[in-house]
């Protein structure tokens, strides 16, 4: 338990998200490959002296399981909202766990792109014994609660979109869903909540007018960073959030010296580090955990997932690389598939329509055309010819193929594992290798070619 905690952070995540029309609870839908609630948790982790409370209800066990898996070091006080009677009712469920001397910071689990900086502004304002509310102005405020100010410009209440009259609905300033206030103020306002509105729910937003009524001051802080307060209620909101999130990430990499040919056409998911002077072409998807060294070039339409790409390697277009290590200055593709457990050393070359799985290729080894290299260890400078297949699976077990250094495997060979080929061996084209091959030898297995003189091809009658 964090004994220094003086901020009680409350994350609302009990709703199902009906408007998503999904079996998956809304806060578990991904943006940038990470659940919405995970983004909110990350923003909360950027604050000092916090204790985190999460309100769960619909699919509570799935939400809990996700949080425990994705944030194993996070200490969470869970609160259960068995029936979803509104956002105010949700906060009420956490109230018994809050410290009345603390500041409460309320976050929506469905507003993922919030930044710690904005939250700190709320916390600082609330510390002056006020209710601090984050607002923004939108060209299209549809669906959001409207901020109603008095003639002096002070916030007096929030009216939900569906409860607005025409003039209120014309208001462009909206409630972002983020607020901070002293726990004591929250507690007395919540005790007066009613549900006389269109949805018959207990709205957290009514806390504003209740706080005013009990003589507390309310400060609206208007941010112009609209993307940081985008809420997700529908699939199209989700897509919008994704777009803004990707732009934000692309900008961070570009600022750090990475060239991105078109920042609107790359996708990053999870933790990805990229060193300067890399270049990413369009339709690149990079999923973490991935580390990319300097001067790496990734061609169009490539997917890199859970991998390390060392300095100077070049990924030609249309490659898929998963849970693999690609050594410095290696060249892959176009159209290469590198599957989990593959370790390619420096200067390896993997060409088009080559699949590598759970194999090591030592420095300078090459497989340039149309091959399957699975469960194999291939020595330095060895050349795997076009169409070579390692037959690693006997229907029940996988076996390894071990090939030494500087071996030449001719085109269209099958290597039936388990089999070992010694250094400097040569395997003639078309050979089926079923027994071990000694170093410095030539192995060849071919039926002798015959020619039939005067052979006539059949013709159509
Ligand atoms: C809410 C605000 C609205 C604001 C908008 C910003 C209210 C009444 N309205 O509307 O003013 O403009 O967010 O994005 O607060 N939840 C619960 N329990 C419930 C109901 C909701 O935990 O009983 C959670 C949901 O899981 C969600 C969050 O609270 O994470 C917001 O709920 P949602 O229904 O999306 O509210 P909005 O209609 O977006
Ligand atoms: Ca919402």
XYZ file of C-alpha atoms and ligand atoms in Angstrom:
501
model
C 0.000 0.000 0.000
C 1.274 3.447 -0.929
C 1.103 5.260 2.405
C 2.008 8.625 0.834
C -0.977 8.472 -1.504
C -3.023 11.643 -1.426
C -4.737 11.285 -4.774
C -7.504 8.715 -5.034
C -7.747 7.961 -8.751
C -11.118 6.465 -9.693
C -11.412 4.798 -13.083
C -14.928 4.111 -14.348
C -15.118 0.821 -16.191
C -18.357 -0.872 -15.193
C -20.437 -0.236 -18.321
C -20.767 -2.745 -21.146
C -20.651 -0.116 -23.892
C -23.911 -0.965 -25.634
C -23.190 1.402 -28.521
C -20.131 -0.684 -29.475
C -22.472 -3.594 -30.299
C -19.858 -6.033 -29.076
C -19.549 -9.035 -26.790
C -16.263 -7.500 -25.638
C -16.627 -4.910 -22.869
C -15.886 -1.467 -24.237
C -12.854 -0.665 -22.088
C -11.125 -3.810 -23.396
C -11.333 -2.750 -27.042
C -7.870 -1.860 -28.307
C -6.317 1.364 -29.503
C -2.761 0.897 -30.705
C -3.026 -2.754 -29.687
C -3.671 -1.849 -26.037
C -7.025 -1.926 -24.249
C -8.649 1.478 -23.710
C -8.419 1.025 -19.953
C -4.697 0.307 -20.208
C -4.101 3.703 -21.774
C -6.014 5.345 -18.927
C -4.009 3.348 -16.380
C -0.760 4.449 -18.052
C -1.825 8.094 -17.765
C -2.654 7.534 -14.082
C 0.742 5.902 -13.525
C 2.329 9.146 -14.709
C 0.981 10.916 -11.598
C 2.612 11.066 -8.188
C 1.212 9.721 -4.895
C -1.819 7.961 -6.229
C -3.971 5.099 -5.110
C -5.918 3.543 -7.983
C -9.545 2.453 -7.709
C -11.267 0.747 -10.608
C -15.035 0.385 -10.766
C -16.075 -2.793 -12.550
C -19.483 -4.307 -13.255
C -20.264 -5.724 -16.698
C -17.768 -8.501 -17.448
C -15.931 -7.564 -14.273
C -13.819 -10.700 -14.302
C -12.584 -10.062 -17.857
C -11.644 -6.492 -16.987
C -9.867 -7.589 -13.799
C -8.037 -10.357 -15.608
C -6.859 -7.964 -18.278
C -5.606 -5.405 -15.756
C -3.794 -8.035 -13.683
C -2.093 -9.437 -16.792
C -1.248 -6.192 -18.534
C -0.212 -4.259 -15.397
C 1.171 -6.883 -13.017
C 2.862 -4.306 -10.776
C -0.201 -2.125 -10.348
C -1.917 -1.994 -6.968
C -5.645 -1.696 -7.510
C -8.570 -1.247 -5.135
C -11.473 -2.860 -6.955
C -15.018 -1.657 -6.443
C -18.007 -3.528 -7.777
C -20.977 -1.780 -9.346
C -23.339 -4.707 -9.711
C -26.021 -2.685 -11.479
C -25.033 0.147 -13.814
C -27.189 2.968 -12.534
C -24.990 5.741 -13.902
C -21.561 7.311 -13.591
C -22.406 8.982 -10.251
C -23.632 5.689 -8.860
C -20.394 4.102 -10.106
C -18.243 6.560 -8.157
C -20.399 5.956 -5.059
C -19.201 2.340 -5.056
C -15.618 3.466 -4.480
C -16.472 6.068 -1.878
C -16.003 3.806 1.187
C -12.423 3.136 0.046
C -11.453 6.790 -0.330
C -9.627 8.876 2.248
C -11.625 12.010 3.140
C -8.396 13.988 3.430
C -7.474 13.156 -0.183
C -8.200 14.600 -3.595
C -10.342 12.436 -5.875
C -9.444 12.293 -9.556
C -12.120 10.708 -11.721
C -11.167 9.155 -15.060
C -13.348 7.519 -17.691
C -12.101 4.134 -18.782
C -13.298 4.910 -22.308
C -11.280 8.103 -22.892
C -7.861 6.640 -23.685
C -5.643 9.430 -24.971
C -5.639 11.614 -21.870
C -2.206 12.924 -20.883
C -0.778 13.028 -17.378
C -0.065 16.761 -17.823
C -3.737 17.588 -18.198
C -4.587 15.482 -15.156
C -1.954 17.269 -13.098
C -3.596 20.605 -13.900
C -6.862 19.247 -12.501
C -5.134 17.944 -9.386
C -3.405 21.291 -8.754
C -6.665 23.184 -9.106
C -8.559 20.768 -6.857
C -5.869 21.198 -4.213
C -7.179 24.784 -3.813
C -10.355 23.228 -2.393
C -12.282 23.438 -5.657
C -13.924 21.138 -8.115
C -11.769 21.175 -11.266
C -13.408 20.050 -14.462
C -11.684 19.384 -17.776
C -13.619 20.699 -20.762
C -13.004 21.260 -24.453
C -14.768 22.903 -27.366
C -15.868 20.712 -30.231
C -17.209 21.584 -33.668
C -19.520 18.633 -33.305
C -20.397 18.150 -29.631
C -23.020 15.468 -30.339
C -23.327 12.923 -27.552
C -21.258 14.779 -24.958
C -22.525 16.536 -21.840
C -22.672 20.329 -22.407
C -20.980 22.811 -20.078
C -23.452 25.485 -19.042
C -21.850 28.689 -17.791
C -23.534 31.662 -16.119
C -23.361 35.241 -17.400
C -20.028 35.741 -15.604
C -18.619 32.725 -17.408
C -18.549 30.424 -14.381
C -19.473 26.773 -14.858
C -22.832 26.158 -13.212
C -23.850 22.736 -14.458
C -23.478 19.988 -17.044
C -26.458 18.887 -19.084
C -26.252 15.569 -20.914
C -26.863 15.704 -24.667
C -30.185 13.884 -24.423
C -31.402 16.156 -21.611
C -30.515 19.438 -23.381
C -32.979 21.978 -24.661
C -32.201 23.531 -28.060
C -30.098 26.400 -26.747
C -28.094 24.109 -24.433
C -27.543 21.703 -27.294
C -25.984 24.499 -29.339
C -23.213 24.819 -26.710
C -19.876 23.683 -28.103
C -18.071 23.387 -24.776
C -18.363 19.825 -23.499
C -17.564 17.711 -20.471
C -14.531 15.507 -21.137
C -15.463 13.245 -18.205
C -12.357 14.136 -16.180
C -12.643 15.942 -12.867
C -10.736 16.361 -9.611
C -12.115 17.523 -6.283
C -11.608 17.007 -2.556
C -13.010 13.627 -1.483
C -15.053 15.349 1.237
C -16.722 17.611 -1.352
C -17.389 14.619 -3.624
C -18.879 12.642 -0.792
C -21.387 15.304 0.285
C -22.419 16.085 -3.312
C -22.881 12.388 -4.161
C -25.153 11.927 -1.166
C -27.627 14.311 -2.838
C -27.640 12.732 -6.311
C -30.981 12.070 -7.954
C -31.902 10.263 -11.139
C -34.591 12.521 -12.569
C -33.269 12.617 -16.120
C -34.004 11.008 -19.455
C -32.071 7.814 -18.633
C -33.076 7.697 -14.950
C -29.434 7.301 -14.062
C -27.366 8.826 -11.292
C -25.136 11.175 -13.280
C -21.724 12.070 -11.967
C -22.099 15.286 -13.918
C -24.802 16.477 -11.487
C -22.039 16.754 -8.881
C -21.195 20.117 -10.488
C -24.502 21.801 -9.662
C -24.686 20.042 -6.281
C -21.229 21.309 -5.367
C -22.234 24.819 -6.427
C -25.417 24.517 -4.342
C -23.433 23.591 -1.258
C -21.245 26.676 -1.762
C -18.169 25.077 -3.318
C -16.377 26.644 -6.251
C -16.076 24.954 -9.617
C -13.391 25.724 -12.175
C -13.653 24.598 -15.785
C -10.277 24.074 -17.432
C -10.698 24.126 -21.190
C -8.105 22.186 -23.179
C -7.590 22.759 -26.883
C -6.023 19.323 -27.290
C -9.222 17.772 -28.513
C -7.688 14.383 -29.357
C -6.582 13.796 -25.760
C -10.194 13.825 -24.563
C -11.852 11.852 -27.350
C -14.295 9.418 -25.777
C -15.067 6.028 -27.271
C -18.736 5.128 -27.417
C -18.916 3.598 -30.892
C -16.736 1.774 -33.380
C -16.248 4.984 -35.309
C -15.044 6.774 -32.157
C -12.617 3.885 -31.728
C -11.287 4.350 -35.255
C -10.888 8.089 -34.671
C -8.951 7.458 -31.468
C -6.716 5.003 -33.287
C -5.934 7.602 -35.938
C -5.000 10.264 -33.405
C -3.016 7.795 -31.340
C -1.015 6.635 -34.362
C -0.303 10.208 -35.398
C 0.929 10.954 -31.891
C 3.258 7.945 -31.909
C 4.543 8.594 -35.407
C 5.348 12.156 -34.368
C 7.363 10.888 -31.386
C 9.477 8.615 -33.598
C 9.976 11.321 -36.211
C 11.067 13.741 -33.489
C 13.642 11.116 -32.467
C 15.112 10.885 -35.971
C 13.080 8.187 -37.696
C 11.845 8.800 -41.250
C 8.239 7.832 -41.806
C 7.263 8.162 -45.439
C 3.584 8.743 -44.609
C 2.719 8.980 -40.892
C -0.938 8.329 -41.698
C -0.045 4.931 -43.079
C 2.032 3.218 -40.391
C 0.755 1.430 -37.307
C 2.459 0.877 -33.977
C 1.098 -1.466 -31.333
C 2.588 -1.980 -27.897
C 6.161 -1.165 -26.951
C 8.371 -0.407 -29.950
C 11.771 1.279 -29.843
C 13.356 2.618 -33.025
C 16.827 4.120 -33.308
C 17.551 7.168 -35.465
C 17.977 7.062 -39.230
C 15.557 4.244 -39.776
C 13.047 4.595 -42.539
C 9.551 3.126 -42.561
C 7.628 2.897 -45.785
C 3.847 2.865 -46.074
C 1.603 0.207 -44.564
C 4.224 -0.935 -42.111
C 2.798 -2.495 -38.946
C 5.143 -2.834 -35.984
C 3.988 -4.637 -32.864
C 5.816 -4.751 -29.562
C 7.862 -5.752 -27.888
C 10.076 -4.851 -30.821
C 13.482 -3.156 -30.898
C 14.774 -1.695 -34.137
C 18.388 -0.553 -34.403
C 19.701 2.377 -36.406
C 19.675 2.647 -40.201
C 17.088 -0.069 -40.617
C 14.940 0.272 -43.711
C 11.509 -1.350 -43.733
C 9.777 -1.577 -47.080
C 6.084 -1.207 -47.799
C 3.472 -3.633 -46.454
C 5.716 -5.334 -43.904
C 4.681 -6.589 -40.495
C 7.190 -6.873 -37.666
C 6.003 -8.386 -34.403
C 7.885 -9.144 -31.186
C 11.262 -8.992 -32.905
C 14.704 -7.441 -32.849
C 16.029 -5.890 -36.062
C 19.701 -5.045 -35.631
C 21.470 -2.004 -37.114
C 21.449 -1.577 -40.853
C 19.225 -4.484 -41.787
C 16.913 -4.033 -44.723
C 13.441 -5.453 -44.956
C 12.189 -5.332 -48.526
C 8.436 -4.973 -49.128
C 5.816 -7.505 -48.036
C 7.694 -9.358 -45.307
C 6.179 -10.820 -42.138
C 8.611 -11.189 -39.220
C 7.420 -12.624 -35.924
C 9.286 -13.322 -32.645
C 12.592 -13.360 -34.477
C 16.025 -11.808 -34.306
C 17.398 -10.286 -37.492
C 21.115 -9.558 -37.402
C 22.943 -6.427 -38.505
C 22.940 -5.670 -42.232
C 20.804 -8.706 -43.047
C 18.556 -8.337 -46.090
C 15.124 -9.937 -46.144
C 12.463 -10.191 -48.798
C 10.582 -9.074 -50.709
C 7.917 -11.580 -49.625
C 9.876 -13.336 -46.873
C 8.243 -14.909 -43.838
C 10.316 -15.231 -40.692
C 8.501 -17.201 -38.042
C 9.000 -17.504 -34.252
C 12.282 -18.754 -32.895
C 14.357 -17.693 -35.886
C 17.740 -16.124 -35.314
C 19.439 -14.675 -38.350
C 22.991 -13.410 -37.866
C 24.624 -10.481 -39.592
C 24.577 -10.288 -43.371
C 22.141 -13.150 -43.777
C 20.081 -12.969 -46.972
C 16.546 -14.329 -47.140
C 14.842 -13.824 -50.472
C 11.361 -14.056 -51.914
C 8.929 -16.766 -50.880
C 11.269 -18.178 -48.271
C 9.821 -19.301 -44.942
C 12.149 -19.642 -41.974
C 10.910 -21.172 -38.711
C 12.711 -21.883 -35.453
C 16.092 -21.880 -37.182
C 19.457 -20.236 -36.811
C 21.346 -18.921 -39.794
C 24.949 -17.940 -39.118
C 26.650 -14.913 -40.624
C 26.342 -14.538 -44.366
C 24.131 -17.607 -44.900
C 21.702 -17.270 -47.802
C 18.361 -18.706 -48.834
C 17.254 -16.530 -51.671
C 14.358 -18.229 -53.405
C 11.279 -20.339 -52.628
C 12.475 -22.400 -49.648
C 11.240 -23.769 -46.352
C 13.870 -23.719 -43.637
C 12.405 -25.131 -40.420
C 14.025 -26.438 -37.218
C 17.450 -25.997 -38.787
C 20.878 -24.711 -37.868
C 22.732 -23.346 -40.833
C 26.423 -22.459 -40.757
C 28.133 -19.298 -41.890
C 28.271 -18.535 -45.626
C 26.178 -21.576 -46.530
C 24.009 -21.232 -49.620
C 20.555 -22.783 -49.703
C 19.464 -23.037 -53.341
C 16.086 -22.305 -54.844
C 13.251 -24.571 -53.776
C 15.122 -26.375 -50.980
C 12.832 -27.876 -48.350
C 13.781 -29.108 -44.904
C 11.430 -32.004 -44.188
C 11.315 -31.488 -40.439
C 8.058 -33.202 -39.534
C 7.434 -36.932 -39.686
C 3.782 -36.610 -38.830
C 4.392 -36.974 -35.112
C 7.693 -35.322 -34.226
C 9.791 -32.413 -35.443
C 13.463 -33.103 -36.138
C 16.425 -30.806 -36.728
C 18.507 -30.295 -39.800
C 22.071 -29.252 -39.075
C 24.119 -27.805 -41.921
C 27.748 -26.766 -41.513
C 29.619 -23.777 -42.832
C 30.152 -22.920 -46.462
C 27.857 -25.717 -47.632
C 26.289 -25.475 -51.071
C 22.808 -27.003 -51.221
C 21.720 -27.097 -54.868
C 18.248 -26.219 -56.047
C 15.206 -28.356 -55.320
C 16.760 -30.563 -52.651
C 14.850 -32.124 -49.786
C 16.679 -32.554 -46.502
C 14.871 -35.226 -44.505
C 15.491 -34.527 -40.808
C 17.111 -35.510 -38.599
C 20.129 -35.049 -40.816
C 23.536 -33.399 -40.569
C 25.621 -31.993 -43.386
C 29.325 -31.340 -42.777
C 31.274 -28.174 -43.579
C 32.057 -27.398 -47.227
C 29.826 -30.219 -48.504
C 28.058 -29.848 -51.834
C 24.585 -31.286 -52.422
C 23.715 -31.657 -56.107
C 20.489 -30.145 -57.363
C 17.436 -32.357 -56.978
C 18.939 -34.527 -54.246
C 16.870 -36.046 -51.448
C 19.208 -36.179 -48.466
C 18.213 -38.912 -46.026
C 21.545 -39.750 -44.392
C 24.257 -37.568 -42.917
C 26.713 -36.002 -45.346
C 30.404 -35.805 -44.526
C 32.380 -32.608 -44.757
C 34.059 -31.730 -48.081
C 32.049 -34.279 -50.124
C 29.587 -34.125 -52.994
C 26.269 -35.885 -52.456
C 23.833 -36.454 -55.225
C 20.753 -38.643 -55.617
C 19.139 -38.467 -59.020
C 17.542 -40.954 -61.374
C 19.546 -41.036 -64.543
C 18.100 -38.953 -67.354
C 16.981 -40.821 -70.435
C 16.002 -39.477 -73.853
C 13.432 -41.152 -76.106
C 14.195 -40.570 -79.772
C 11.306 -39.720 -82.101
C 8.806 -39.302 -79.254
C 5.518 -37.824 -80.487
C 3.359 -35.744 -78.202
C -0.357 -36.700 -78.236
C -2.454 -34.444 -80.419
C -6.187 -33.558 -80.233
C -8.358 -35.406 -82.763
C -20.065 10.717 -20.042
C -20.554 11.979 -19.345
C -20.640 13.118 -20.374
C -19.281 13.309 -21.012
C -18.728 12.012 -21.578
C -17.276 12.195 -21.966
C -22.056 11.334 -17.533
C -23.459 11.184 -17.101
N -21.849 11.744 -18.778
O -21.059 10.394 -21.016
O -21.034 14.312 -19.739
O -19.401 14.305 -22.022
O -18.787 10.944 -20.619
O -16.734 11.093 -22.638
O -21.161 11.106 -16.739
N -19.848 3.715 -16.350
C -19.880 2.982 -15.190
N -21.075 2.751 -14.592
C -22.239 3.228 -15.066
C -22.206 3.992 -16.260
C -20.995 4.216 -16.881
O -18.837 2.548 -14.706
O -23.285 2.972 -14.441
C -18.540 3.970 -17.010
C -18.472 3.411 -18.410
O -17.955 2.095 -18.403
C -17.529 4.386 -19.094
C -17.723 5.697 -18.330
O -18.352 5.357 -17.114
O -16.179 3.970 -18.982
C -18.578 6.702 -19.105
O -19.844 6.122 -19.363
P -20.617 6.375 -20.728
O -21.898 5.668 -20.671
O -19.730 6.132 -21.861
O -20.905 7.960 -20.608
P -21.114 8.993 -21.798
O -22.476 8.846 -22.342
O -19.987 8.926 -22.742
Ca -18.311 7.540 -23.024
